[in-house]
Amino acid sequence: MAQQGKVLVVGASRGIGLAVVQAFSAQNWDVTATYRSEIPAAGHVAKSDWHRLDMTQPQAVNAFAAQLGEQRFDLILINAGIFGPSHQKLAQSEDDELAQLFLTNAVAPVRTAEVLLPLLSDEKGVLAFTSSTLSSLNENPDAEMPIYSASKAALNMLTRTLAGEVEAQRGTLLTLHPGWVKTDMGGESAPLTAEESAAGIIQQLNTWRGRGGHHFVDYAGHTLQW
């Protein structure tokens, strides 16, 4: 099977990110992926190149981009997310908890993308972020999981600031809802496995190549409201 292209997955230590790496590798993509503490045992797959990265550290992001050098990627997926305080109550939350949540879920992903954007291939390149339907005022009218949801809403807004630069490179910007997935965050009651979510994400990344614009879709290709 011929090589399909080059993909960069930022935040692939476990769950959805790891499943995406495995699926891309199985389809003969050249995969570059990042981990925070150690390469997952299941991450040692063909055509995968792993780098340590803590996205919340700007110097580490700049050093990572320098390591990648002149490489160009057809697809870049920024995958990050923590749940924040389990109680999801502002009055019970510490300032440092909230700061870490918004840094991890909103600020660091977009700041990382700003640094990595020059590595996105001109024309048909896709820059994508994993977000959530919970981030939407329209898709989440009851404000479920409000603190987590607010951090993902912040991600969506900050992501929009990249639209002009992505358009200038004739690329496509995607905000992706991966579904409710059986992960450490999603829990065992979730209807999707990480592998099912990853398959859908990969399909959407390929489907939207060359279409331009900024789109909010789920793993199954349904358009979501902001």
PDB file of C-alpha atoms in Angstrom:
ATOM      1  CA  MET A   1       0.000   0.000   0.000  1.00  0.00           C
ATOM      2  CA  ALA A   2       1.356   3.417  -0.979  1.00  0.00           C
ATOM      3  CA  GLN A   3       1.939   6.009   1.713  1.00  0.00           C
ATOM      4  CA  GLN A   4      -1.210   8.108   2.147  1.00  0.00           C
ATOM      5  CA  GLY A   5       0.391  11.285   3.474  1.00  0.00           C
ATOM      6  CA  LYS A   6       1.769  12.873   6.627  1.00  0.00           C
ATOM      7  CA  VAL A   7      -0.235  13.591   9.757  1.00  0.00           C
ATOM      8  CA  LEU A   8       0.657  15.226  13.070  1.00  0.00           C
ATOM      9  CA  VAL A   9      -1.397  14.299  16.150  1.00  0.00           C
ATOM     10  CA  VAL A  10      -0.721  16.462  19.191  1.00  0.00           C
ATOM     11  CA  GLY A  11      -1.960  14.830  22.397  1.00  0.00           C
ATOM     12  CA  ALA A  12      -1.888  11.111  21.604  1.00  0.00           C
ATOM     13  CA  SER A  13      -0.848   9.404  24.843  1.00  0.00           C
ATOM     14  CA  ARG A  14      -4.151   7.611  25.334  1.00  0.00           C
ATOM     15  CA  GLY A  15      -7.829   7.427  24.463  1.00  0.00           C
ATOM     16  CA  ILE A  16      -8.993   9.049  21.260  1.00  0.00           C
ATOM     17  CA  GLY A  17      -5.598  10.493  20.321  1.00  0.00           C
ATOM     18  CA  LEU A  18      -3.864   7.131  20.594  1.00  0.00           C
ATOM     19  CA  ALA A  19      -6.644   5.413  18.640  1.00  0.00           C
ATOM     20  CA  VAL A  20      -6.253   8.019  15.874  1.00  0.00           C
ATOM     21  CA  VAL A  21      -2.506   7.328  15.683  1.00  0.00           C
ATOM     22  CA  GLN A  22      -3.082   3.589  15.476  1.00  0.00           C
ATOM     23  CA  ALA A  23      -5.740   3.954  12.788  1.00  0.00           C
ATOM     24  CA  PHE A  24      -3.665   6.317  10.654  1.00  0.00           C
ATOM     25  CA  SER A  25      -0.668   3.985  10.922  1.00  0.00           C
ATOM     26  CA  ALA A  26      -2.829   1.032   9.870  1.00  0.00           C
ATOM     27  CA  GLN A  27      -3.824   3.026   6.772  1.00  0.00           C
ATOM     28  CA  ASN A  28      -0.134   3.601   5.942  1.00  0.00           C
ATOM     29  CA  TRP A  29       0.054   7.255   6.869  1.00  0.00           C
ATOM     30  CA  ASP A  30       3.354   8.682   8.073  1.00  0.00           C
ATOM     31  CA  VAL A  31       2.403   9.689  11.635  1.00  0.00           C
ATOM     32  CA  THR A  32       4.110  12.106  14.008  1.00  0.00           C
ATOM     33  CA  ALA A  33       2.578  12.103  17.485  1.00  0.00           C
ATOM     34  CA  THR A  34       3.203  13.647  20.882  1.00  0.00           C
ATOM     35  CA  TYR A  35       3.039  12.284  24.392  1.00  0.00           C
ATOM     36  CA  ARG A  36       3.277  14.093  27.714  1.00  0.00           C
ATOM     37  CA  SER A  37       4.982  11.606  30.045  1.00  0.00           C
ATOM     38  CA  GLU A  38       5.838   8.414  28.179  1.00  0.00           C
ATOM     39  CA  ILE A  39       5.116   6.754  24.853  1.00  0.00           C
ATOM     40  CA  PRO A  40       2.117   4.457  25.349  1.00  0.00           C
ATOM     41  CA  ALA A  41       2.869   0.761  24.888  1.00  0.00           C
ATOM     42  CA  ALA A  42       0.252   0.597  22.139  1.00  0.00           C
ATOM     43  CA  GLY A  43       1.904   3.550  20.396  1.00  0.00           C
ATOM     44  CA  HIS A  44       4.801   1.541  18.993  1.00  0.00           C
ATOM     45  CA  VAL A  45       3.287   1.054  15.562  1.00  0.00           C
ATOM     46  CA  ALA A  46       4.740   1.262  12.074  1.00  0.00           C
ATOM     47  CA  LYS A  47       5.384   4.687  10.565  1.00  0.00           C
ATOM     48  CA  SER A  48       4.980   6.518  13.875  1.00  0.00           C
ATOM     49  CA  ASP A  49       7.442   9.056  15.229  1.00  0.00           C
ATOM     50  CA  TRP A  50       6.879  10.106  18.850  1.00  0.00           C
ATOM     51  CA  HIS A  51       7.953  13.314  20.603  1.00  0.00           C
ATOM     52  CA  ARG A  52       7.553  14.409  24.220  1.00  0.00           C
ATOM     53  CA  LEU A  53       5.508  17.622  24.500  1.00  0.00           C
ATOM     54  CA  ASP A  54       3.684  19.525  27.210  1.00  0.00           C
ATOM     55  CA  MET A  55       1.490  21.940  25.273  1.00  0.00           C
ATOM     56  CA  THR A  56       1.057  24.187  28.281  1.00  0.00           C
ATOM     57  CA  GLN A  57       4.763  25.107  28.126  1.00  0.00           C
ATOM     58  CA  PRO A  58       5.406  27.623  25.294  1.00  0.00           C
ATOM     59  CA  GLN A  59       9.153  26.964  25.225  1.00  0.00           C
ATOM     60  CA  ALA A  60       8.499  23.240  24.786  1.00  0.00           C
ATOM     61  CA  VAL A  61       6.150  23.943  21.877  1.00  0.00           C
ATOM     62  CA  ASN A  62       8.741  26.145  20.157  1.00  0.00           C
ATOM     63  CA  ALA A  63      11.421  23.487  20.666  1.00  0.00           C
ATOM     64  CA  PHE A  64       9.101  20.821  19.259  1.00  0.00           C
ATOM     65  CA  ALA A  65       8.416  22.895  16.139  1.00  0.00           C
ATOM     66  CA  ALA A  66      12.180  23.348  15.672  1.00  0.00           C
ATOM     67  CA  GLN A  67      12.648  19.569  15.912  1.00  0.00           C
ATOM     68  CA  LEU A  68      10.171  19.074  13.079  1.00  0.00           C
ATOM     69  CA  GLY A  69      12.254  21.368  10.879  1.00  0.00           C
ATOM     70  CA  GLU A  70      11.111  21.615   7.272  1.00  0.00           C
ATOM     71  CA  GLN A  71       8.486  18.864   7.470  1.00  0.00           C
ATOM     72  CA  ARG A  72       5.045  19.556   6.054  1.00  0.00           C
ATOM     73  CA  PHE A  73       1.877  17.810   7.183  1.00  0.00           C
ATOM     74  CA  ASP A  74      -1.296  17.175   5.210  1.00  0.00           C
ATOM     75  CA  LEU A  75      -3.304  16.952   8.435  1.00  0.00           C
ATOM     76  CA  ILE A  76      -2.675  18.401  11.898  1.00  0.00           C
ATOM     77  CA  LEU A  77      -4.963  17.339  14.767  1.00  0.00           C
ATOM     78  CA  ILE A  78      -4.677  19.130  18.107  1.00  0.00           C
ATOM     79  CA  ASN A  79      -6.211  16.826  20.688  1.00  0.00           C
ATOM     80  CA  ALA A  80      -6.328  17.924  24.322  1.00  0.00           C
ATOM     81  CA  GLY A  81      -8.786  17.887  27.138  1.00  0.00           C
ATOM     82  CA  ILE A  82      -9.213  17.609  30.877  1.00  0.00           C
ATOM     83  CA  PHE A  83     -12.533  17.602  32.699  1.00  0.00           C
ATOM     84  CA  GLY A  84     -11.731  20.023  35.462  1.00  0.00           C
ATOM     85  CA  PRO A  85     -13.396  19.875  38.884  1.00  0.00           C
ATOM     86  CA  SER A  86     -15.663  16.841  39.116  1.00  0.00           C
ATOM     87  CA  HIS A  87     -18.395  18.838  40.860  1.00  0.00           C
ATOM     88  CA  GLN A  88     -18.510  21.405  37.997  1.00  0.00           C
ATOM     89  CA  LYS A  89     -19.476  24.169  40.443  1.00  0.00           C
ATOM     90  CA  LEU A  90     -17.796  27.555  40.173  1.00  0.00           C
ATOM     91  CA  ALA A  91     -18.341  28.379  43.845  1.00  0.00           C
ATOM     92  CA  GLN A  92     -16.497  25.204  44.838  1.00  0.00           C
ATOM     93  CA  SER A  93     -13.623  25.590  42.357  1.00  0.00           C
ATOM     94  CA  GLU A  94     -10.154  26.830  43.195  1.00  0.00           C
ATOM     95  CA  ASP A  95      -8.609  29.501  40.976  1.00  0.00           C
ATOM     96  CA  ASP A  96      -5.691  27.273  40.040  1.00  0.00           C
ATOM     97  CA  GLU A  97      -8.086  24.485  38.970  1.00  0.00           C
ATOM     98  CA  LEU A  98      -9.931  26.854  36.659  1.00  0.00           C
ATOM     99  CA  ALA A  99      -6.731  28.351  35.295  1.00  0.00           C
ATOM    100  CA  GLN A 100      -5.339  24.888  34.480  1.00  0.00           C
ATOM    101  CA  LEU A 101      -8.600  23.846  32.826  1.00  0.00           C
ATOM    102  CA  PHE A 102      -8.765  26.837  30.493  1.00  0.00           C
ATOM    103  CA  LEU A 103      -5.031  26.728  29.797  1.00  0.00           C
ATOM    104  CA  THR A 104      -5.160  23.039  28.837  1.00  0.00           C
ATOM    105  CA  ASN A 105      -8.452  23.004  26.945  1.00  0.00           C
ATOM    106  CA  ALA A 106      -8.426  26.394  25.195  1.00  0.00           C
ATOM    107  CA  VAL A 107      -5.275  28.487  25.361  1.00  0.00           C
ATOM    108  CA  ALA A 108      -2.542  25.884  24.902  1.00  0.00           C
ATOM    109  CA  PRO A 109      -4.125  24.098  21.904  1.00  0.00           C
ATOM    110  CA  VAL A 110      -4.565  27.292  19.894  1.00  0.00           C
ATOM    111  CA  ARG A 111      -1.213  28.728  20.929  1.00  0.00           C
ATOM    112  CA  THR A 112       0.381  25.454  19.821  1.00  0.00           C
ATOM    113  CA  ALA A 113      -1.466  25.605  16.511  1.00  0.00           C
ATOM    114  CA  GLU A 114      -0.187  29.136  15.908  1.00  0.00           C
ATOM    115  CA  VAL A 115       3.361  27.817  16.192  1.00  0.00           C
ATOM    116  CA  LEU A 116       2.725  24.725  14.063  1.00  0.00           C
ATOM    117  CA  LEU A 117       0.608  26.334  11.356  1.00  0.00           C
ATOM    118  CA  PRO A 118       3.590  27.030   9.049  1.00  0.00           C
ATOM    119  CA  LEU A 119       4.083  23.244   8.912  1.00  0.00           C
ATOM    120  CA  LEU A 120       0.626  22.690   7.387  1.00  0.00           C
ATOM    121  CA  SER A 121       0.811  21.824   3.700  1.00  0.00           C
ATOM    122  CA  ASP A 122      -0.358  24.520   1.312  1.00  0.00           C
ATOM    123  CA  GLU A 123      -3.638  23.573  -0.371  1.00  0.00           C
ATOM    124  CA  LYS A 124      -5.830  20.775   0.966  1.00  0.00           C
ATOM    125  CA  GLY A 125      -4.181  20.894   4.392  1.00  0.00           C
ATOM    126  CA  VAL A 126      -6.513  20.447   7.363  1.00  0.00           C
ATOM    127  CA  LEU A 127      -5.948  21.907  10.829  1.00  0.00           C
ATOM    128  CA  ALA A 128      -8.376  20.345  13.319  1.00  0.00           C
ATOM    129  CA  PHE A 129      -9.162  20.575  17.027  1.00  0.00           C
ATOM    130  CA  THR A 130     -11.133  18.158  19.171  1.00  0.00           C
ATOM    131  CA  SER A 131     -13.896  20.073  20.935  1.00  0.00           C
ATOM    132  CA  SER A 132     -17.372  19.004  22.082  1.00  0.00           C
ATOM    133  CA  THR A 133     -21.062  19.542  21.422  1.00  0.00           C
ATOM    134  CA  LEU A 134     -21.152  20.734  25.021  1.00  0.00           C
ATOM    135  CA  SER A 135     -19.239  23.845  23.923  1.00  0.00           C
ATOM    136  CA  SER A 136     -22.213  25.092  21.919  1.00  0.00           C
ATOM    137  CA  LEU A 137     -24.964  27.342  23.296  1.00  0.00           C
ATOM    138  CA  ASN A 138     -27.293  25.730  20.774  1.00  0.00           C
ATOM    139  CA  GLU A 139     -26.262  22.089  21.165  1.00  0.00           C
ATOM    140  CA  ASN A 140     -26.046  22.332  24.972  1.00  0.00           C
ATOM    141  CA  PRO A 141     -29.031  24.529  25.963  1.00  0.00           C
ATOM    142  CA  ASP A 142     -29.110  23.218  29.550  1.00  0.00           C
ATOM    143  CA  ALA A 143     -25.440  24.038  30.171  1.00  0.00           C
ATOM    144  CA  GLU A 144     -24.476  20.487  31.097  1.00  0.00           C
ATOM    145  CA  MET A 145     -20.997  20.207  32.639  1.00  0.00           C
ATOM    146  CA  PRO A 146     -20.768  24.017  32.604  1.00  0.00           C
ATOM    147  CA  ILE A 147     -17.132  24.578  33.551  1.00  0.00           C
ATOM    148  CA  TYR A 148     -15.782  21.997  31.117  1.00  0.00           C
ATOM    149  CA  SER A 149     -18.214  23.233  28.462  1.00  0.00           C
ATOM    150  CA  ALA A 150     -17.093  26.839  28.948  1.00  0.00           C
ATOM    151  CA  SER A 151     -13.472  25.849  28.410  1.00  0.00           C
ATOM    152  CA  LYS A 152     -14.370  24.178  25.122  1.00  0.00           C
ATOM    153  CA  ALA A 153     -16.473  27.200  24.095  1.00  0.00           C
ATOM    154  CA  ALA A 154     -13.349  29.286  24.692  1.00  0.00           C
ATOM    155  CA  LEU A 155     -11.430  26.866  22.492  1.00  0.00           C
ATOM    156  CA  ASN A 156     -13.964  27.336  19.696  1.00  0.00           C
ATOM    157  CA  MET A 157     -13.663  31.122  19.835  1.00  0.00           C
ATOM    158  CA  LEU A 158      -9.873  31.133  19.945  1.00  0.00           C
ATOM    159  CA  THR A 159      -9.791  28.606  17.098  1.00  0.00           C
ATOM    160  CA  ARG A 160     -11.794  31.017  14.952  1.00  0.00           C
ATOM    161  CA  THR A 161      -8.879  33.481  15.145  1.00  0.00           C
ATOM    162  CA  LEU A 162      -6.881  31.063  12.986  1.00  0.00           C
ATOM    163  CA  ALA A 163      -9.401  31.041  10.136  1.00  0.00           C
ATOM    164  CA  GLY A 164      -7.750  33.803   8.139  1.00  0.00           C
ATOM    165  CA  GLU A 165      -4.283  32.260   8.306  1.00  0.00           C
ATOM    166  CA  VAL A 166      -5.577  28.823   7.361  1.00  0.00           C
ATOM    167  CA  GLU A 167      -7.505  30.331   4.455  1.00  0.00           C
ATOM    168  CA  ALA A 168      -4.359  32.135   3.281  1.00  0.00           C
ATOM    169  CA  GLN A 169      -2.717  28.715   3.049  1.00  0.00           C
ATOM    170  CA  ARG A 170      -5.754  27.429   1.131  1.00  0.00           C
ATOM    171  CA  GLY A 171      -6.455  24.979   3.921  1.00  0.00           C
ATOM    172  CA  THR A 172      -9.480  23.926   5.983  1.00  0.00           C
ATOM    173  CA  LEU A 173     -10.094  24.553   9.684  1.00  0.00           C
ATOM    174  CA  LEU A 174     -12.164  21.974  11.566  1.00  0.00           C
ATOM    175  CA  THR A 175     -13.656  21.910  15.047  1.00  0.00           C
ATOM    176  CA  LEU A 176     -14.488  18.264  15.756  1.00  0.00           C
ATOM    177  CA  HIS A 177     -16.815  16.634  18.259  1.00  0.00           C
ATOM    178  CA  PRO A 178     -15.465  13.082  18.738  1.00  0.00           C
ATOM    179  CA  GLY A 179     -18.677  11.737  20.222  1.00  0.00           C
ATOM    180  CA  TRP A 180     -19.268  10.410  23.721  1.00  0.00           C
ATOM    181  CA  VAL A 181     -16.420   7.926  23.981  1.00  0.00           C
ATOM    182  CA  LYS A 182     -15.380   5.206  26.411  1.00  0.00           C
ATOM    183  CA  THR A 183     -12.257   6.874  27.787  1.00  0.00           C
ATOM    184  CA  ASP A 184     -11.044   7.871  31.232  1.00  0.00           C
ATOM    185  CA  MET A 185     -13.045  11.072  30.798  1.00  0.00           C
ATOM    186  CA  GLY A 186     -16.081   9.652  28.999  1.00  0.00           C
ATOM    187  CA  GLY A 187     -16.572   6.656  31.282  1.00  0.00           C
ATOM    188  CA  GLU A 188     -17.856   3.163  30.594  1.00  0.00           C
ATOM    189  CA  SER A 189     -21.435   4.320  29.906  1.00  0.00           C
ATOM    190  CA  ALA A 190     -20.371   6.035  26.685  1.00  0.00           C
ATOM    191  CA  PRO A 191     -21.767   4.440  23.514  1.00  0.00           C
ATOM    192  CA  LEU A 192     -18.605   4.724  21.386  1.00  0.00           C
ATOM    193  CA  THR A 193     -15.243   3.036  21.618  1.00  0.00           C
ATOM    194  CA  ALA A 194     -12.114   5.083  21.010  1.00  0.00           C
ATOM    195  CA  GLU A 195     -11.565   3.088  17.829  1.00  0.00           C
ATOM    196  CA  GLU A 196     -15.025   3.949  16.480  1.00  0.00           C
ATOM    197  CA  SER A 197     -14.519   7.626  17.257  1.00  0.00           C
ATOM    198  CA  ALA A 198     -11.055   7.607  15.672  1.00  0.00           C
ATOM    199  CA  ALA A 199     -12.378   6.032  12.477  1.00  0.00           C
ATOM    200  CA  GLY A 200     -14.963   8.789  12.200  1.00  0.00           C
ATOM    201  CA  ILE A 201     -12.449  11.529  12.921  1.00  0.00           C
ATOM    202  CA  ILE A 202     -10.113  10.254  10.228  1.00  0.00           C
ATOM    203  CA  GLN A 203     -12.981  10.097   7.755  1.00  0.00           C
ATOM    204  CA  GLN A 204     -13.881  13.712   8.483  1.00  0.00           C
ATOM    205  CA  LEU A 205     -10.286  14.895   8.193  1.00  0.00           C
ATOM    206  CA  ASN A 206     -10.096  13.349   4.738  1.00  0.00           C
ATOM    207  CA  THR A 207     -13.590  14.390   3.671  1.00  0.00           C
ATOM    208  CA  TRP A 208     -12.941  18.077   4.356  1.00  0.00           C
ATOM    209  CA  ARG A 209      -9.596  18.295   2.568  1.00  0.00           C
ATOM    210  CA  GLY A 210      -9.633  21.016  -0.061  1.00  0.00           C
ATOM    211  CA  ARG A 211     -13.026  22.450   0.957  1.00  0.00           C
ATOM    212  CA  GLY A 212     -11.792  25.493   2.868  1.00  0.00           C
ATOM    213  CA  GLY A 213     -13.541  27.475   5.585  1.00  0.00           C
ATOM    214  CA  HIS A 214     -14.091  26.759   9.277  1.00  0.00           C
ATOM    215  CA  HIS A 215     -16.572  24.012  10.148  1.00  0.00           C
ATOM    216  CA  PHE A 216     -17.991  22.477  13.336  1.00  0.00           C
ATOM    217  CA  VAL A 217     -18.818  18.801  12.733  1.00  0.00           C
ATOM    218  CA  ASP A 218     -18.994  15.565  14.648  1.00  0.00           C
ATOM    219  CA  TYR A 219     -17.171  12.288  14.007  1.00  0.00           C
ATOM    220  CA  ALA A 220     -20.117  11.074  11.870  1.00  0.00           C
ATOM    221  CA  GLY A 221     -20.075  14.142   9.615  1.00  0.00           C
ATOM    222  CA  HIS A 222     -23.092  15.965  11.046  1.00  0.00           C
ATOM    223  CA  THR A 223     -22.822  19.750  11.025  1.00  0.00           C
ATOM    224  CA  LEU A 224     -23.169  21.241  14.510  1.00  0.00           C
ATOM    225  CA  GLN A 225     -24.391  24.670  15.615  1.00  0.00           C
ATOM    226  CA  TRP A 226     -21.948  27.030  17.248  1.00  0.00           C
TER     227      TRP A 226
END
